[in-house]
Short mmCIF file of C-alpha atoms in Angstrom, two decimals:
data_model
loop_
_atom_site.label_atom_id
_atom_site.label_comp_id
_atom_site.label_asym_id
_atom_site.label_seq_id
_atom_site.Cartn_x
_atom_site.Cartn_y
_atom_site.Cartn_z
CA MET F 1 0.00 0.00 0.00
CA ALA F 2 1.38 3.43 -1.00
CA GLN F 3 2.05 5.65 1.97
CA SER F 4 3.10 9.26 2.26
CA TYR F 5 6.13 10.65 4.00
CA ILE F 6 5.18 13.25 6.59
CA PRO F 7 6.17 16.90 6.20
CA ALA F 8 6.46 19.13 9.27
CA GLY F 9 3.21 20.91 10.02
CA THR F 10 0.99 17.90 9.29
CA ASP F 11 -2.17 17.89 11.40
CA VAL F 12 -2.43 15.49 14.31
CA ILE F 13 -5.29 14.38 16.55
CA CYS F 14 -5.23 12.56 19.88
CA THR F 15 -7.63 10.07 21.39
CA GLU F 16 -7.70 12.15 24.59
CA MET F 17 -8.14 15.61 23.10
CA LEU F 18 -10.79 18.04 24.39
CA SER F 19 -9.80 20.78 21.95
CA THR F 20 -11.97 21.12 18.84
CA LEU F 21 -8.92 22.05 16.75
CA PRO F 22 -6.04 19.78 15.71
CA SER F 23 -2.42 20.34 16.55
CA GLN F 24 0.52 19.93 14.18
CA ILE F 25 3.58 17.73 14.36
CA VAL F 26 6.79 19.77 14.08
CA THR F 27 10.51 19.22 14.37
CA GLU F 28 12.93 20.78 16.83
CA ARG F 29 16.05 19.64 14.94
CA GLU F 30 17.79 21.47 12.11
CA ALA F 31 16.45 19.38 9.23
CA LYS F 32 18.40 18.83 6.03
CA VAL F 33 15.90 16.70 4.11
CA LEU F 34 13.26 19.18 2.94
CA TYR F 35 10.16 18.96 0.78
CA GLY F 36 8.28 21.30 -1.56
CA LYS F 37 8.38 25.00 -2.28
CA GLU F 38 7.99 25.77 1.42
CA SER F 39 11.01 23.59 2.21
CA LYS F 40 9.26 21.67 4.96
CA ALA F 41 11.26 19.08 6.87
CA LEU F 42 10.35 15.45 6.32
CA LEU F 43 9.79 13.88 9.72
CA ASN F 44 11.30 10.85 11.37
CA THR F 45 10.78 8.97 14.64
CA CYS F 46 12.79 11.58 16.55
CA ASP F 47 10.11 14.20 15.85
CA LYS F 48 7.47 14.21 18.61
CA LYS F 49 6.81 17.87 19.33
CA LEU F 50 3.24 19.15 18.96
CA SER F 51 2.66 22.78 18.06
CA CYS F 52 -0.12 23.43 20.58
CA GLN F 53 -2.05 22.04 23.53
CA LEU F 54 -4.84 19.58 22.74
CA GLN F 55 -6.32 19.83 26.27
CA CYS F 56 -5.83 16.31 27.62
CA ARG F 57 -8.79 14.40 29.08
CA ILE F 58 -6.69 12.16 31.33
CA LYS F 59 -5.86 14.42 34.27
CA VAL F 60 -9.15 16.31 33.91
CA SER F 61 -11.01 13.00 34.24
CA TYR F 62 -9.04 12.10 37.36
CA TYR F 63 -9.64 15.38 39.19
CA GLU F 64 -13.24 15.77 38.03
CA GLY F 65 -13.93 12.21 39.12
CA LEU F 66 -12.40 12.85 42.55
CA SER F 67 -14.29 16.14 42.85
CA SER F 68 -17.61 14.52 41.97
CA LEU F 69 -16.96 11.60 44.35
CA LEU F 70 -16.29 14.07 47.18
CA LEU F 71 -19.41 16.04 46.24
CA GLY F 72 -21.50 12.88 46.39
CA LEU F 73 -19.97 11.97 49.74
CA ALA F 74 -20.67 15.49 51.04
CA LEU F 75 -24.34 15.35 50.01
CA GLY F 76 -24.71 11.97 51.69
CA ALA F 77 -22.94 13.28 54.79
CA ALA F 78 -25.41 16.19 54.94
CA VAL F 79 -28.27 13.68 55.05
CA VAL F 80 -26.52 11.79 57.88
CA ALA F 81 -26.01 15.05 59.80
CA LEU F 82 -29.68 15.93 59.41
CA THR F 83 -30.72 12.43 60.50
CA VAL F 84 -28.67 12.37 63.72
CA LEU F 85 -29.82 15.91 64.49
CA THR F 86 -33.45 14.90 64.05
CA PHE F 87 -32.90 11.83 66.22
CA GLY F 88 -31.59 14.05 69.01
CA ALA F 89 -27.95 12.97 69.09
CA GLY F 90 -25.48 14.85 71.26
CA THR F 91 -23.91 18.12 70.18
CA ALA F 92 -20.50 16.52 69.62
CA VAL F 93 -21.97 13.87 67.32
CA VAL F 94 -23.93 16.39 65.25
CA ALA F 95 -20.91 18.69 65.09
CA ALA F 96 -18.73 15.83 63.81
CA ALA F 97 -21.25 15.07 61.06
CA VAL F 98 -21.49 18.75 60.07
CA LEU F 99 -17.70 19.16 60.03
CA THR F 100 -17.36 16.03 57.89
CA THR F 101 -19.89 17.43 55.43
CA GLY F 102 -18.02 20.73 55.25
CA ALA F 103 -14.63 19.06 54.82
CA LEU F 104 -15.89 16.84 51.99
CA GLY F 105 -17.59 19.78 50.28
CA GLY F 106 -14.47 21.92 50.56
CA ALA F 107 -12.33 19.14 49.11
CA ALA F 108 -14.81 18.75 46.23
CA ILE F 109 -14.43 22.44 45.36
CA PHE F 110 -10.63 22.22 45.62
CA TYR F 111 -10.33 19.30 43.20
CA GLY F 112 -12.95 20.77 40.89
CA ASP F 113 -10.67 23.78 40.55
CA LYS F 114 -7.71 21.50 39.84
CA ALA F 115 -9.74 19.84 37.07
CA ASP F 116 -10.43 23.24 35.46
CA LYS F 117 -6.73 24.14 35.61
CA SER F 118 -5.82 20.78 34.08
CA ARG F 119 -7.90 21.61 30.99
CA GLN F 120 -5.57 24.48 30.19
CA ALA F 121 -2.25 22.99 31.36
CA PRO F 122 0.21 24.83 29.06
CA HIS F 123 2.72 22.04 28.43
CA GLU F 124 0.63 18.90 28.86
CA CYS F 125 1.16 17.79 25.26
CA ASP F 126 4.93 17.99 25.65
CA SER F 127 4.48 14.54 27.19
CA THR F 128 4.51 13.27 23.62
CA LYS F 129 8.28 13.82 23.61
CA GLY F 130 8.59 10.82 25.89
CA GLY F 131 6.29 8.75 23.68
CA THR F 132 6.98 6.09 21.07
CA TRP F 133 6.21 6.03 17.36
CA GLU F 134 4.84 2.84 15.86
CA LEU F 135 4.22 1.67 12.27
CA TYR F 136 7.02 3.81 10.85
CA HIS F 137 8.98 2.78 7.74
CA SER F 138 11.41 0.08 8.80
CA ASN F 139 13.65 0.37 5.71
CA VAL F 140 13.71 4.08 4.88
CA TYR F 141 15.67 6.51 7.06
CA ILE F 142 15.52 10.27 7.11
CA GLU F 143 18.63 11.72 8.70
CA LYS F 144 19.50 8.44 10.44
CA ALA F 145 16.05 7.78 11.92
CA ASN F 146 13.11 5.79 10.53
CA ALA F 147 10.79 7.80 8.32
CA LEU F 148 7.24 8.48 9.49
CA LEU F 149 4.30 7.41 7.31
CA GLU F 150 0.60 8.25 7.20
CA ARG F 151 -0.25 5.18 9.26
CA SER F 152 2.35 5.97 11.96
CA PHE F 153 0.99 6.81 15.39
CA LEU F 154 2.59 8.11 18.55
CA THR F 155 1.71 6.67 21.95
CA CYS F 156 2.05 9.45 24.51
CA LYS F 157 3.67 8.45 27.79
CA LYS F 158 0.45 9.64 29.50
CA GLY F 159 -1.51 7.04 27.53
CA GLY F 160 -3.20 8.86 24.67
CA VAL F 161 -2.57 7.92 21.03
CA VAL F 162 -1.64 10.64 18.51
CA SER F 163 -2.54 10.01 14.84
CA LEU F 164 -1.58 11.83 11.66
CA VAL F 165 -4.24 13.33 9.37
CA MET F 166 -3.10 14.50 5.94
CA SER F 167 -6.27 16.48 5.14
CA HIS F 168 -6.81 19.63 7.19
CA GLU F 169 -10.58 19.51 6.61
CA LYS F 170 -10.66 15.92 7.85
CA ALA F 171 -8.53 16.85 10.86
CA LEU F 172 -11.02 19.58 11.81
CA GLU F 173 -13.91 17.16 11.48
CA LEU F 174 -12.20 14.47 13.55
CA SER F 175 -11.11 16.93 16.22
CA LYS F 176 -14.73 17.97 16.76
CA LYS F 177 -15.96 14.36 16.92
CA ILE F 178 -13.23 13.25 19.32
CA SER F 179 -13.72 16.30 21.53
CA ASP F 180 -17.47 15.72 21.70
CA SER F 181 -16.96 12.05 22.58
CA ASN F 182 -14.44 12.81 25.30
CA LYS F 183 -16.68 15.48 26.82
CA LYS F 184 -19.55 12.98 26.95
CA ILE F 185 -17.24 10.45 28.59
CA LEU F 186 -16.26 13.07 31.17
CA GLU F 187 -19.93 13.76 31.90
CA LEU F 188 -20.60 10.05 32.40
CA ASN F 189 -17.55 9.74 34.63
CA TYR F 190 -18.71 12.71 36.72
CA TYR F 191 -22.19 11.26 37.19
CA SER F 192 -20.79 7.82 38.00
CA ASN F 193 -18.50 9.02 40.80
CA ALA F 194 -21.02 11.48 42.23
CA SER F 195 -23.75 8.84 42.43
CA GLN F 196 -21.38 6.26 43.92
CA GLY F 197 -20.21 8.73 46.55
CA PHE F 198 -23.74 9.75 47.48
CA ILE F 199 -25.08 6.19 47.67
CA GLY F 200 -22.16 4.98 49.77
CA SER F 201 -22.36 7.95 52.12
CA VAL F 202 -26.12 8.26 52.50
CA ALA F 203 -26.39 4.56 53.42
CA ASN F 204 -25.05 5.62 56.84
CA ALA F 205 -28.22 7.68 57.37
CA PHE F 206 -30.39 4.56 57.66
CA LYS F 207 -31.61 4.55 61.28
CA ALA F 208 -28.62 6.70 62.20
CA SER F 209 -28.73 7.64 65.87
CA GLY F 210 -25.32 8.31 67.29
CA ALA F 211 -21.54 8.36 67.24
CA GLY F 212 -21.17 4.94 65.62
CA ASP F 213 -23.08 6.05 62.54
CA VAL F 214 -21.03 9.24 62.18
CA ALA F 215 -17.82 7.24 62.69
CA GLY F 216 -19.00 4.90 59.93
CA LEU F 217 -19.58 7.92 57.68
CA ILE F 218 -16.10 9.30 58.31
CA ILE F 219 -14.29 5.97 57.87
CA GLY F 220 -16.42 4.99 54.87
CA SER F 221 -15.73 8.32 53.14
CA GLY F 222 -12.02 7.94 53.76
CA LEU F 223 -12.02 4.43 52.32
CA ALA F 224 -13.98 5.57 49.25
CA VAL F 225 -11.41 8.29 48.53
CA TYR F 226 -8.56 5.84 49.18
CA ASP F 227 -10.04 3.31 46.74
CA TYR F 228 -10.35 6.01 44.08
CA VAL F 229 -6.81 7.35 44.51
CA SER F 230 -5.15 3.94 44.80
CA GLY F 231 -7.02 2.73 41.70
CA ALA F 232 -5.14 5.14 39.42
CA ASP F 233 -1.64 4.73 38.00
CA GLU F 234 1.12 7.35 37.98
CA ASN F 235 -0.47 8.98 34.93
CA TYR F 236 -3.84 9.47 36.66
CA ARG F 237 -5.54 6.69 34.71
CA ASN F 238 -8.01 4.29 36.27
CA LYS F 239 -8.29 0.70 35.08
CA ASN F 240 -11.07 1.42 32.61
CA MET F 241 -9.08 4.24 31.00
CA GLN F 242 -6.04 1.97 30.81
CA ASN F 243 -8.21 -0.56 28.97
CA GLN F 244 -9.28 2.17 26.54
CA HIS F 245 -5.72 3.21 25.78
CA GLU F 246 -4.55 -0.35 25.21
CA TYR F 247 -7.55 -0.94 22.94
CA ALA F 248 -6.76 2.18 20.88
CA ARG F 249 -3.12 1.21 20.45
CA LYS F 250 -3.96 -2.33 19.31
CA ILE F 251 -6.70 -1.28 16.90
CA LEU F 252 -4.58 1.43 15.29
CA LYS F 253 -1.82 -1.11 14.94
CA GLY F 254 -4.20 -3.40 13.07
CA GLU F 255 -4.53 -6.01 15.81
CA GLN F 256 -7.68 -7.63 17.14
CA ALA F 257 -8.85 -6.25 20.49
CA GLU F 258 -11.85 -6.25 22.79
CA LEU F 259 -12.65 -3.27 25.00
CA GLU F 260 -13.81 -4.67 28.33
CA ALA F 261 -15.43 -2.45 30.93
CA ASP F 262 -13.76 -2.45 34.32
CA GLY F 263 -15.98 -3.19 37.29
CA SER F 264 -17.94 -5.89 39.08
CA ILE F 265 -21.18 -6.03 41.06
CA LEU F 266 -19.36 -7.80 43.90
CA LYS F 267 -15.95 -6.47 44.94
CA PRO F 268 -13.42 -7.48 47.63
CA GLU F 269 -13.85 -4.04 49.20
CA MET F 270 -17.37 -5.02 50.23
CA GLY F 271 -15.98 -7.57 52.70
CA ARG F 272 -13.61 -4.98 54.11
CA ASP F 273 -16.40 -2.43 54.54
CA ALA F 274 -18.64 -5.02 56.22
CA GLY F 275 -15.77 -5.82 58.60
CA VAL F 276 -15.35 -2.13 59.44
CA SER F 277 -19.08 -1.91 60.16
CA GLY F 278 -18.85 -4.90 62.48
CA VAL F 279 -15.87 -3.44 64.33
CA LEU F 280 -17.68 -0.12 64.81
CA THR F 281 -20.77 -1.90 66.13
CA ALA F 282 -18.69 -4.00 68.53
CA GLY F 283 -16.74 -0.94 69.61
CA GLU F 284 -19.89 1.04 70.33
CA ALA F 285 -21.20 -1.81 72.50
CA SER F 286 -17.85 -2.02 74.33
CA VAL F 287 -17.95 1.68 75.11
CA GLY F 288 -21.31 1.13 76.80
CA VAL F 289 -19.88 -1.63 78.99
CA ILE F 290 -16.93 0.53 80.01
CA GLY F 291 -19.32 3.35 80.83
CA SER F 292 -21.49 1.14 83.04
CA ASN F 293 -18.39 0.02 84.96
CA GLY F 294 -16.90 3.48 85.04
CA GLU F 295 -16.94 4.00 88.82
CA VAL F 296 -15.46 0.57 89.52
CA LEU F 297 -12.66 1.17 86.99
CA LYS F 298 -11.95 4.62 88.40
CA THR F 299 -11.71 3.22 91.93
CA LEU F 300 -9.45 0.42 90.70
CA GLY F 301 -7.23 2.99 88.99
CA ARG F 302 -6.91 5.17 92.09
CA TRP F 303 -6.18 2.13 94.23
CA GLY F 304 -3.50 1.01 91.78
CA ALA F 305 -1.84 4.43 91.85
CA GLU F 306 -1.73 4.32 95.65
CA GLU F 307 -0.24 0.83 95.63
CA VAL F 308 2.56 1.96 93.31
CA SER F 309 3.55 4.79 95.65
CA GLN F 310 2.61 3.51 99.13
CA GLY F 311 1.69 -0.18 99.05
CA ASN F 312 3.57 -3.27 100.14
CA ASN F 313 4.00 -6.69 98.56
CA VAL F 314 0.91 -8.19 100.24
CA SER F 315 -1.46 -5.34 99.35
CA ARG F 316 -0.11 -5.20 95.79
CA ALA F 317 -0.66 -8.94 95.35
CA PHE F 318 -4.23 -8.54 96.60
CA TRP F 319 -4.75 -5.60 94.20
CA ARG F 320 -3.46 -7.66 91.27
CA VAL F 321 -5.89 -10.50 92.02
CA PHE F 322 -8.80 -8.08 92.37
CA ALA F 323 -7.82 -6.17 89.21
CA GLY F 324 -7.55 -9.43 87.26
CA ARG F 325 -11.07 -10.44 88.29
CA ILE F 326 -12.49 -7.04 87.35
CA ALA F 327 -10.75 -7.12 83.97
CA LYS F 328 -12.03 -10.64 83.30
CA ASN F 329 -15.62 -9.71 84.18
CA VAL F 330 -15.54 -6.49 82.14
CA GLY F 331 -13.98 -8.36 79.22
CA LYS F 332 -16.73 -10.99 79.28
CA GLN F 333 -19.37 -8.25 79.31
CA MET F 334 -17.69 -6.47 76.42
CA VAL F 335 -17.59 -9.62 74.30
CA SER F 336 -21.17 -10.48 75.19
CA GLU F 337 -22.48 -7.00 74.42
CA SER F 338 -20.44 -6.79 71.21
CA ILE F 339 -21.99 -10.01 69.92
CA LYS F 340 -25.44 -8.79 70.90
CA GLY F 341 -24.74 -5.50 69.14
CA ILE F 342 -23.62 -7.19 65.93
CA ILE F 343 -26.67 -9.48 65.74
CA ASP F 344 -29.05 -6.76 66.86
CA LYS F 345 -31.93 -6.40 64.37
CA THR F 346 -31.26 -2.72 63.68
CA ASN F 347 -27.55 -3.28 63.14
CA LEU F 348 -28.21 -6.21 60.83
CA GLN F 349 -30.57 -3.99 58.85
CA LYS F 350 -27.87 -1.32 58.64
CA LEU F 351 -25.39 -3.91 57.40
CA GLY F 352 -27.90 -5.10 54.80
CA VAL F 353 -28.53 -1.55 53.61
CA GLY F 354 -24.77 -1.04 53.30
CA ILE F 355 -24.38 -4.18 51.18
CA VAL F 356 -27.31 -3.24 48.93
CA ALA F 357 -25.88 0.27 48.54
CA ALA F 358 -22.51 -1.19 47.53
CA VAL F 359 -24.12 -3.49 44.97
CA ILE F 360 -26.09 -0.59 43.46
CA SER F 361 -22.97 1.60 43.41
CA ASN F 362 -20.88 -1.11 41.75
CA SER F 363 -23.61 -1.72 39.18
CA ILE F 364 -23.70 1.97 38.28
CA GLU F 365 -19.93 2.04 37.87
CA LYS F 366 -19.87 -0.99 35.56
CA ALA F 367 -22.84 0.20 33.47
CA ILE F 368 -21.37 3.67 32.97
CA ASN F 369 -17.95 2.23 32.13
CA GLU F 370 -19.68 0.17 29.42
CA ASN F 371 -21.33 3.32 28.04
CA GLU F 372 -18.01 5.17 28.10
CA ASN F 373 -16.33 2.34 26.23
CA THR F 374 -19.04 2.29 23.58
CA LEU F 375 -18.41 5.99 22.89
CA TYR F 376 -14.66 5.41 22.91
CA ALA F 377 -14.80 2.48 20.47
CA LYS F 378 -16.93 4.51 18.04
CA MET F 379 -14.40 7.32 18.26
CA ILE F 380 -11.54 4.94 17.37
CA ASP F 381 -13.59 3.66 14.42
CA GLU F 382 -13.82 7.22 13.12
CA ILE F 383 -10.04 7.56 13.31
CA ILE F 384 -9.57 4.28 11.42
CA LYS F 385 -11.98 5.42 8.69
CA SER F 386 -10.10 8.68 8.33
CA GLN F 387 -6.85 6.81 7.79
CA ASP F 388 -8.44 4.82 4.98
CA SER F 389 -9.44 8.06 3.24
CA ASN F 390 -6.29 10.10 3.93
CA LEU F 391 -5.22 12.25 1.01
CA THR F 392 -1.62 11.42 0.24
CA GLY F 393 0.80 14.01 -1.01
CA ILE F 394 4.24 12.40 -1.21
CA THR F 395 3.69 8.75 -2.02
CA VAL F 396 6.23 6.06 -1.46
CA GLN F 397 5.81 2.37 -2.03
CA SER F 398 6.14 0.85 1.45
CA ASN F 399 5.09 -2.77 0.94
CA LYS F 400 8.16 -3.94 2.87
CA SER F 401 7.88 -1.43 5.68
#
């Protein structure tokens, strides 16, 4: 198949672009192999500089997703705060819920601002300099490096794939289509994380009555943020985005590939969260036992302090026996009350609501990832079609490339 060499200034598009205008591939070296009346350099695999910013989706998606997750958590926390207030919980408990709501809301605003700044990051597309060209001419060299061809594509180290478009009109059309697709994917991602955050957080409002429910809200919110942050790689990509990038690279290379949506209705994190709920329930019951034995424990503590400073061997031995019996009895009560607390009807209902909320949240994530991938696959198809209809200018027979 005849392919064209690539002159400097050729339009390029990227799978992650939010800009509606293409960029151009240029050279930063002093080229000696020139083409045409304008004496444009013919490009090789050393040339990776883009002329302008394409507004990368990757980091925007990460920060917008985190912002929307925090917003969802904040809205759910507000419901929990209202619930414990209505139930008549203590001032400290209500204050903790209100402070949690404010902290989550403030963090949502902070990361929303970071997402906006990421859209206009001035040198984001310079990441292409660390990328790798594929499908270049293996036998033809321009100034000691393999020549680029129409079909060549550059995988950015961030994950996006940069393609060459010989027709400026086609590049404009593709830029608009890719930008629209990526903006729709961002919207879906925003809704997905916001709904997951709200569902996970508001589940704590079910029959919420005290400190244990607010503690569950705080710990659950922290775990949700941890799962989000730890699920991204060093380039801010979650697993589903990594799948998209690998799919794009394989398809543009002419390989067979399936784009699978990341996610599952049942996740290992559900067991962890259920365990945390159980520990909180047991802990709340234990606090009640300690409270009911408060005077005895205080007396035992004062007695122990006196024995350290004034006692003798006989009195200290007697104190140790008495303290051991008290500790044993209190321990038995704590275990007994903890078990009762865990199997209490209300607590079992709360656990059930938490599990159902997790299943719903996981289902939303998987369904939206599938919708995102459908949009992404259609976008890659458009790029493939454009390559088939590229208008060549400098043809070279590259059957052995």
